[in-house]
PDB file of C-alpha atoms in Angstrom:
ATOM      1  CA  MET A   1     -77.719  11.853 -56.929  1.00 55.00           C
ATOM      2  CA  ALA A   2     -74.255  12.025 -55.411  1.00 52.00           C
ATOM      3  CA  ASP A   3     -71.102  11.445 -57.396  1.00 58.00           C
ATOM      4  CA  THR A   4     -69.833   7.898 -57.515  1.00 56.00           C
ATOM      5  CA  PRO A   5     -67.320   7.339 -54.711  1.00 59.00           C
ATOM      6  CA  PRO A   6     -63.843   6.015 -55.487  1.00 63.00           C
ATOM      7  CA  LEU A   7     -63.979   2.653 -57.233  1.00 81.00           C
ATOM      8  CA  LYS A   8     -64.273  -0.194 -54.770  1.00 87.00           C
ATOM      9  CA  ARG A   9     -64.701  -3.908 -55.229  1.00 92.00           C
ATOM     10  CA  TYR A  10     -67.948  -3.972 -53.243  1.00 93.00           C
ATOM     11  CA  TYR A  11     -70.412  -1.409 -51.895  1.00 95.00           C
ATOM     12  CA  THR A  12     -72.867  -1.979 -49.052  1.00 96.00           C
ATOM     13  CA  ILE A  13     -76.575  -1.394 -49.495  1.00 97.00           C
ATOM     14  CA  GLY A  14     -76.196   1.683 -47.274  1.00 97.00           C
ATOM     15  CA  GLU A  15     -73.522   3.125 -49.551  1.00 96.00           C
ATOM     16  CA  VAL A  16     -75.699   2.515 -52.607  1.00 96.00           C
ATOM     17  CA  ALA A  17     -78.699   4.101 -50.883  1.00 97.00           C
ATOM     18  CA  GLU A  18     -76.603   7.151 -50.029  1.00 96.00           C
ATOM     19  CA  MET A  19     -75.108   7.326 -53.525  1.00 94.00           C
ATOM     20  CA  PHE A  20     -78.544   7.498 -55.161  1.00 96.00           C
ATOM     21  CA  GLU A  21     -80.374   9.212 -52.306  1.00 97.00           C
ATOM     22  CA  VAL A  22     -82.934   6.404 -52.028  1.00 98.00           C
ATOM     23  CA  SER A  23     -84.003   4.109 -49.204  1.00 98.00           C
ATOM     24  CA  LYS A  24     -82.550   0.665 -48.617  1.00 98.00           C
ATOM     25  CA  SER A  25     -86.054  -0.757 -48.949  1.00 98.00           C
ATOM     26  CA  LEU A  26     -86.338   0.695 -52.470  1.00 98.00           C
ATOM     27  CA  ILE A  27     -83.081  -1.018 -53.415  1.00 98.00           C
ATOM     28  CA  ARG A  28     -84.371  -4.351 -52.081  1.00 97.00           C
ATOM     29  CA  PHE A  29     -87.697  -3.789 -53.879  1.00 98.00           C
ATOM     30  CA  TRP A  30     -85.997  -3.093 -57.222  1.00 98.00           C
ATOM     31  CA  GLU A  31     -83.788  -6.122 -56.672  1.00 96.00           C
ATOM     32  CA  ASN A  32     -86.993  -8.208 -56.620  1.00 95.00           C
ATOM     33  CA  GLU A  33     -88.482  -6.375 -59.609  1.00 96.00           C
ATOM     34  CA  PHE A  34     -85.435  -6.548 -61.919  1.00 97.00           C
ATOM     35  CA  ASP A  35     -84.061 -10.077 -62.175  1.00 93.00           C
ATOM     36  CA  PHE A  36     -80.682  -8.952 -63.530  1.00 94.00           C
ATOM     37  CA  LEU A  37     -79.943  -6.842 -60.439  1.00 95.00           C
ATOM     38  CA  ARG A  38     -78.401  -9.491 -58.201  1.00 94.00           C
ATOM     39  CA  PRO A  39     -75.762  -8.229 -55.774  1.00 95.00           C
ATOM     40  CA  HIS A  40     -73.506 -10.749 -54.091  1.00 93.00           C
ATOM     41  CA  LYS A  41     -74.346 -11.707 -50.535  1.00 92.00           C
ATOM     42  CA  ASN A  42     -71.774 -12.537 -47.891  1.00 92.00           C
ATOM     43  CA  SER A  43     -72.077 -15.383 -45.383  1.00 94.00           C
ATOM     44  CA  LYS A  44     -74.279 -13.197 -43.159  1.00 94.00           C
ATOM     45  CA  GLY A  45     -76.589 -12.382 -46.077  1.00 92.00           C
ATOM     46  CA  ASP A  46     -75.446  -8.763 -46.390  1.00 93.00           C
ATOM     47  CA  ARG A  47     -75.670  -7.426 -49.919  1.00 95.00           C
ATOM     48  CA  ARG A  48     -72.404  -6.490 -51.635  1.00 96.00           C
ATOM     49  CA  PHE A  49     -72.867  -4.447 -54.791  1.00 96.00           C
ATOM     50  CA  THR A  50     -70.158  -4.596 -57.459  1.00 95.00           C
ATOM     51  CA  PRO A  51     -69.413  -1.660 -59.769  1.00 94.00           C
ATOM     52  CA  GLN A  52     -71.418  -3.556 -62.423  1.00 94.00           C
ATOM     53  CA  ASN A  53     -74.384  -3.753 -60.020  1.00 96.00           C
ATOM     54  CA  ILE A  54     -74.022  -0.009 -59.435  1.00 96.00           C
ATOM     55  CA  GLU A  55     -74.251   0.643 -63.183  1.00 95.00           C
ATOM     56  CA  GLN A  56     -77.315  -1.615 -63.417  1.00 96.00           C
ATOM     57  CA  PHE A  57     -78.903   0.262 -60.537  1.00 97.00           C
ATOM     58  CA  ARG A  58     -77.941   3.592 -62.124  1.00 97.00           C
ATOM     59  CA  LEU A  59     -79.835   2.590 -65.298  1.00 97.00           C
ATOM     60  CA  ILE A  60     -82.951   1.591 -63.346  1.00 98.00           C
ATOM     61  CA  HIS A  61     -82.761   4.768 -61.257  1.00 98.00           C
ATOM     62  CA  SER A  62     -82.386   6.915 -64.366  1.00 97.00           C
ATOM     63  CA  LEU A  63     -85.353   5.323 -66.115  1.00 98.00           C
ATOM     64  CA  VAL A  64     -87.718   5.269 -63.135  1.00 98.00           C
ATOM     65  CA  LYS A  65     -86.761   8.276 -61.027  1.00 97.00           C
ATOM     66  CA  GLU A  66     -85.382  10.695 -63.613  1.00 96.00           C
ATOM     67  CA  ARG A  67     -87.245   9.824 -66.803  1.00 97.00           C
ATOM     68  CA  GLY A  68     -90.554   8.770 -65.240  1.00 97.00           C
ATOM     69  CA  PHE A  69     -90.818   5.206 -66.571  1.00 98.00           C
ATOM     70  CA  THR A  70     -93.083   2.747 -64.805  1.00 98.00           C
ATOM     71  CA  LEU A  71     -91.362  -0.417 -63.586  1.00 97.00           C
ATOM     72  CA  ASP A  72     -92.844  -2.360 -66.496  1.00 97.00           C
ATOM     73  CA  GLY A  73     -91.811   0.379 -68.903  1.00 97.00           C
ATOM     74  CA  ALA A  74     -88.279   0.354 -67.470  1.00 97.00           C
ATOM     75  CA  ARG A  75     -88.075  -3.440 -67.918  1.00 96.00           C
ATOM     76  CA  GLN A  76     -89.185  -3.069 -71.538  1.00 97.00           C
ATOM     77  CA  GLU A  77     -86.690  -0.259 -72.192  1.00 96.00           C
ATOM     78  CA  ILE A  78     -83.831  -2.253 -70.673  1.00 96.00           C
ATOM     79  CA  LYS A  79     -84.795  -5.245 -72.810  1.00 95.00           C
ATOM     80  CA  ARG A  80     -84.901  -2.992 -75.881  1.00 96.00           C
ATOM     81  CA  GLN A  81     -81.475  -1.553 -75.065  1.00 94.00           C
ATOM     82  CA  ARG A  82     -79.984  -5.014 -74.551  1.00 92.00           C
ATOM     83  CA  THR A  83     -81.431  -6.213 -77.861  1.00 95.00           C
ATOM     84  CA  PHE A  84     -80.036  -3.139 -79.615  1.00 94.00           C
ATOM     85  CA  GLU A  85     -76.573  -3.670 -78.082  1.00 93.00           C
ATOM     86  CA  LYS A  86     -76.602  -7.347 -79.067  1.00 94.00           C
ATOM     87  CA  GLU A  87     -77.617  -6.519 -82.648  1.00 96.00           C
ATOM     88  CA  LYS A  88     -74.986  -3.772 -82.815  1.00 96.00           C
ATOM     89  CA  GLU A  89     -72.277  -6.200 -81.675  1.00 95.00           C
ATOM     90  CA  GLU A  90     -73.404  -8.783 -84.247  1.00 96.00           C
ATOM     91  CA  GLN A  91     -73.234  -6.165 -87.012  1.00 97.00           C
ATOM     92  CA  LEU A  92     -69.759  -5.092 -85.895  1.00 96.00           C
ATOM     93  CA  ASN A  93     -68.603  -8.705 -85.980  1.00 96.00           C
ATOM     94  CA  ARG A  94     -69.980  -9.126 -89.514  1.00 96.00           C
ATOM     95  CA  LEU A  95     -68.190  -5.932 -90.587  1.00 97.00           C
ATOM     96  CA  ARG A  96     -64.925  -7.177 -89.056  1.00 97.00           C
ATOM     97  CA  GLU A  97     -65.290 -10.453 -90.943  1.00 96.00           C
ATOM     98  CA  LEU A  98     -65.992  -8.572 -94.173  1.00 96.00           C
ATOM     99  CA  ARG A  99     -62.965  -6.340 -93.619  1.00 96.00           C
ATOM    100  CA  GLY A 100     -60.809  -9.437 -93.098  1.00 95.00           C
ATOM    101  CA  PHE A 101     -62.184 -11.009 -96.264  1.00 94.00           C
ATOM    102  CA  LEU A 102     -61.601  -7.835 -98.303  1.00 95.00           C
ATOM    103  CA  SER A 103     -58.081  -7.444 -96.906  1.00 94.00           C
ATOM    104  CA  ALA A 104     -57.285 -11.036 -97.875  1.00 92.00           C
ATOM    105  CA  LEU A 105     -58.740 -10.447-101.332  1.00 91.00           C
ATOM    106  CA  LEU A 106     -56.578  -7.341-101.772  1.00 91.00           C
ATOM    107  CA  ARG A 107     -53.470  -9.262-100.704  1.00 91.00           C
ATOM    108  CA  GLU A 108     -54.235 -12.011-103.222  1.00 91.00           C
ATOM    109  CA  ASN A 109     -54.623  -9.507-106.051  1.00 86.00           C
ATOM    110  CA  SER A 110     -51.511  -7.468-105.205  1.00 79.00           C
TER     111      SER A 110
END
């Protein structure tokens, strides 16, 4: 897989195909298989991939092409990762609240 080119607002499907050394048809296929991979389309219907879309595609590519996941397995792994990230963020928020509470308690007792 080639290095990511300089950061752009949008990438064409051809640029993404070249970046990951895959066919355009594979990109369109994965777009149908993974509902979260939704590049913008211009008035002519041409796909325009954002840097966020590139990262989403990079994750799918890594799971399927590099780590050997099936498409269903990749969907399950992505769901697991998203659940983990959500739970991690919730725990961090609870810890921030607790820190605020403890700081207030310390100020009251000082």
